[in-house]
Tab-separated table of C-alpha atoms and ligand atoms in Angstrom:
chain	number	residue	atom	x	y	z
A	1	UNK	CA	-2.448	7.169	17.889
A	2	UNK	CA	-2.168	7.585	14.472
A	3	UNK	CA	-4.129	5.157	10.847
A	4	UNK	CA	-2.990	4.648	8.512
A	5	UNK	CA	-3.861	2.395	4.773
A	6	UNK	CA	-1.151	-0.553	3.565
A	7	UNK	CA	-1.937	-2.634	0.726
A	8	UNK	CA	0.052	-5.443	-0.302
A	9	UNK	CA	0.093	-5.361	-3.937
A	10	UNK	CA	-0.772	-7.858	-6.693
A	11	UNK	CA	2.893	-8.687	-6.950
A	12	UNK	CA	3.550	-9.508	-2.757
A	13	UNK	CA	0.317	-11.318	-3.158
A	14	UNK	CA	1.606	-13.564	-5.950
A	15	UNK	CA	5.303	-14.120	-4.648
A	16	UNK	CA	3.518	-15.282	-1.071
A	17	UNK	CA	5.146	-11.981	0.840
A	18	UNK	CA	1.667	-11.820	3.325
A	19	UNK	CA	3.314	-13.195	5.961
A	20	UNK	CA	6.616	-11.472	5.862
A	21	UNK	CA	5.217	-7.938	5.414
A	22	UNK	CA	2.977	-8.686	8.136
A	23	UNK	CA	5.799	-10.184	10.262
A	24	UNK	CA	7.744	-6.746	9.634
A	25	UNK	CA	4.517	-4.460	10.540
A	26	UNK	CA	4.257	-5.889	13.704
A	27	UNK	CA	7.464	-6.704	14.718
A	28	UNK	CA	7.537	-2.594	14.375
A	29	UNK	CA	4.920	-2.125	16.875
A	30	UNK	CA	2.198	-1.183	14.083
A	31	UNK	CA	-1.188	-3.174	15.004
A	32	UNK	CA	-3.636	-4.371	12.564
A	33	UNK	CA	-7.408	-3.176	13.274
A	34	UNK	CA	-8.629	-3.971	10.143
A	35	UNK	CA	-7.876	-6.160	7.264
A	36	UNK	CA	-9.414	-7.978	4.199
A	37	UNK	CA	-8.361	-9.342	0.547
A	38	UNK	CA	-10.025	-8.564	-2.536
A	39	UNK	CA	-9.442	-7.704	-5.996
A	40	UNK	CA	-9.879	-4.175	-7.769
A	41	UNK	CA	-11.749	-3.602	-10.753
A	42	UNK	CA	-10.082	-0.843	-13.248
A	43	UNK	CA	-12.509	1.716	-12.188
A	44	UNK	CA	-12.092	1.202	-8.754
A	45	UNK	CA	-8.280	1.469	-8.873
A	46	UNK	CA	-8.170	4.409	-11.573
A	47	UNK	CA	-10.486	6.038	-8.211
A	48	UNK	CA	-8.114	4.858	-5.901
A	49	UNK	CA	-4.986	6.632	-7.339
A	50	UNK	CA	-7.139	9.296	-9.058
A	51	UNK	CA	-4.307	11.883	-7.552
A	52	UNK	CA	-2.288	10.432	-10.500
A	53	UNK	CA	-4.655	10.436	-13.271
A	54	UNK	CA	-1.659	12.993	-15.153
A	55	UNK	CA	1.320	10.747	-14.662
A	56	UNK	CA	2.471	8.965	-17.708
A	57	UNK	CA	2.614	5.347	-15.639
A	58	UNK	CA	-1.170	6.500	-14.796
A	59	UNK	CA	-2.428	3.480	-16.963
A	60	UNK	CA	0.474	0.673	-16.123
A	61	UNK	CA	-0.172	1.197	-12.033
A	62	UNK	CA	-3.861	0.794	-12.367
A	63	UNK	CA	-3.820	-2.264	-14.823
A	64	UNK	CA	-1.133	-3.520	-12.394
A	65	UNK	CA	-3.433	-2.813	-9.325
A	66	UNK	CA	-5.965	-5.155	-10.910
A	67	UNK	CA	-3.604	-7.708	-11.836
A	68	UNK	CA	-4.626	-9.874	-9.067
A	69	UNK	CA	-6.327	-9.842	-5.411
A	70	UNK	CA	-4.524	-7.260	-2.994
A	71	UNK	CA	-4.692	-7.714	0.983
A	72	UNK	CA	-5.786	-3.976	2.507
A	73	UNK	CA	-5.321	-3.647	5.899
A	74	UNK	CA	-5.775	-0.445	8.889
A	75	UNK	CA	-2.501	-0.194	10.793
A	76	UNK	CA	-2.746	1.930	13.977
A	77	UNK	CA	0.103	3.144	16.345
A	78	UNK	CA	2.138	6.296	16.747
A	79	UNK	CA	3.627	8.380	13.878
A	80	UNK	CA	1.503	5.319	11.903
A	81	UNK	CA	2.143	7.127	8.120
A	82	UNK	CA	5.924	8.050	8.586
A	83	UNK	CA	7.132	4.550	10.826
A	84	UNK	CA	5.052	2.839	7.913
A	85	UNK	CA	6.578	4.620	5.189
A	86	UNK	CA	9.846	3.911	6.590
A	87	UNK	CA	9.475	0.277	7.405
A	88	UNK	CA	8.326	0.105	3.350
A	89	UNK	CA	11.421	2.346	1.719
A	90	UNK	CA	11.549	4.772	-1.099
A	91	UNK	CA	9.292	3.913	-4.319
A	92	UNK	CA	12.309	3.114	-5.957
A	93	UNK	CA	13.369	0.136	-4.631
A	94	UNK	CA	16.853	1.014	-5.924
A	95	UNK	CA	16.937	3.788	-3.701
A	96	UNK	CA	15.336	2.081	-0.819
A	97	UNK	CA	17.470	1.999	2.330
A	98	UNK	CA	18.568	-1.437	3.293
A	99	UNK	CA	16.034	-3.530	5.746
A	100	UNK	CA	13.055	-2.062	4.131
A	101	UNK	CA	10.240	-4.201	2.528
A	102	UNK	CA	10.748	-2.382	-0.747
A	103	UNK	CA	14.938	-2.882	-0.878
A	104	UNK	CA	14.183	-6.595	0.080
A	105	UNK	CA	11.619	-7.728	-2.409
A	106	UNK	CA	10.922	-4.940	-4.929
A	107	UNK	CA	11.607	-5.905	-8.316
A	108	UNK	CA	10.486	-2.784	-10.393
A	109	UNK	CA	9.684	0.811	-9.864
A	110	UNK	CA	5.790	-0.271	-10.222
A	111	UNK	CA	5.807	-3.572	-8.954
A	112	UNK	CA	6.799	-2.688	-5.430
A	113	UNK	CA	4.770	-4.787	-3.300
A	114	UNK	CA	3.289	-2.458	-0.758
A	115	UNK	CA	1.586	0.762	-0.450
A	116	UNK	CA	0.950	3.398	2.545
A	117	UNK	CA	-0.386	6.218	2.450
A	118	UNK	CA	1.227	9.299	2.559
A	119	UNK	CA	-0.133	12.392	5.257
A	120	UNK	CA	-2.825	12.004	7.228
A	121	UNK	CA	-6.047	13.785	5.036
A	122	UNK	CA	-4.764	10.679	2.240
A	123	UNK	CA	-5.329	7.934	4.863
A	124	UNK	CA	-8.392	9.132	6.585
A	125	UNK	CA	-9.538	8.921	2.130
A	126	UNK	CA	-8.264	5.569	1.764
A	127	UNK	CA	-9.142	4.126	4.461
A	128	UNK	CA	-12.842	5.090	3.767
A	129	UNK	CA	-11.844	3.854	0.406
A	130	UNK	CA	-12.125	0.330	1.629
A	131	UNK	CA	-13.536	-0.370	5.064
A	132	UNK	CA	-16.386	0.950	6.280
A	133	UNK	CA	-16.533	2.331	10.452
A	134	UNK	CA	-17.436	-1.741	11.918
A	135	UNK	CA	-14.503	-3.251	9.491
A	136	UNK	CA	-12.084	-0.896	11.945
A	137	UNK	CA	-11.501	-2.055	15.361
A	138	UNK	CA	-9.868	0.875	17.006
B	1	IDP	P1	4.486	5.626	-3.161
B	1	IDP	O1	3.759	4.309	-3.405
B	1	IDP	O2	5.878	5.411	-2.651
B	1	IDP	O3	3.684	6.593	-2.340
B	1	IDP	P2	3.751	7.248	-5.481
B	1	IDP	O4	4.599	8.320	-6.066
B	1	IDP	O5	2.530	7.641	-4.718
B	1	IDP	O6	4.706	6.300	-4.607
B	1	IDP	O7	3.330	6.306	-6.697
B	1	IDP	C1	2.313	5.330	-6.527
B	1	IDP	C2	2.774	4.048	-7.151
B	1	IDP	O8	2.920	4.254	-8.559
B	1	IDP	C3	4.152	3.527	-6.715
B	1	IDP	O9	4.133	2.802	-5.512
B	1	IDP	C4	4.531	2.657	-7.883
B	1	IDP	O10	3.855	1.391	-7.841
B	1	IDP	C5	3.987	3.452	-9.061
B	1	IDP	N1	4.997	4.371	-9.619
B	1	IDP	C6	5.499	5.508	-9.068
B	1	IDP	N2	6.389	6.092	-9.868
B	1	IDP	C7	6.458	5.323	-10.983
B	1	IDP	C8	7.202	5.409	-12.202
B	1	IDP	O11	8.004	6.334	-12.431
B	1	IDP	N3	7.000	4.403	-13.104
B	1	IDP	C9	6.127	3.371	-12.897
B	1	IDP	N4	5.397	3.261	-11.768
B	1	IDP	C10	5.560	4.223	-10.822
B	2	MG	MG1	1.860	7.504	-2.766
């Protein structure tokens, strides 16, 4: 059994997609062992996707990030990262495949609504990012 990190972003947040992305995790047979909402400061999201810093959208994502309070959650099944990333589509919504959470409700590039992480050594890092080893139930 694999973890791994989703975040729904300031934008799924704000359009009142909790429910549905959660409704699509584990309708997919991902469980939930750990969840929360909060909101990022700047320095704590410019952290977060540090592995960007160089990319020219760099300061857009992070300000975005911050926009507004995020729900993080610790989803736990097999093939987690991969089943995840599939259930969320390409980062281009535009070249999403249809059904996916991205292809469905993505509106921008940026504003995508969800995040997962992407190979295991990222999600063991971002999952430490946010919960500590009593936030995760499994
Ligand atoms: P991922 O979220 O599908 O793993 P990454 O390449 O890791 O995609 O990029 C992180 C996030 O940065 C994306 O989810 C999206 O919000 C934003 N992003 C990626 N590429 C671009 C871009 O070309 N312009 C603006 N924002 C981008
Ligand atoms: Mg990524």
């Amino acid at each position: 059994m694999e973890k791994t990190l989703s975040i729904i972003k300031p934008d799924g947040v704000a359009r009142g997609l909790i429910g549905e992305v959660i409704k699509r995790l584990e309708s997919n047979g991902l469980k939930i062992i750990a969840m929360k909402m909060l909101k990022m400061n700047k320095e704590q999201a410019e952290s977060f996707y540090a592995v960007h810093k160089e990319r020219p959208f760099f300061q857009s994502l992070t300000y975005f990030m911050t926009s507004g309070p995020i729900v993080v959650m610790v989803l736990k099944g097999e093939d987690s990262i991969v089943k995840y990333r599939d259930i969320m589509g390409a980062t281009d919504y535009r070249e999403a495949a249809e059904g996916t959470i991205r292809r469905d409700f993505a509106t921008d590039i940026e504003k995508n609504i969800v995040h997962g992480s992407d190979s295991p050594k990222t999600a063991e890092f971002e999952i430490g990012f946010f919960f500590n080893s009593f936030e995760v139930n499994g």
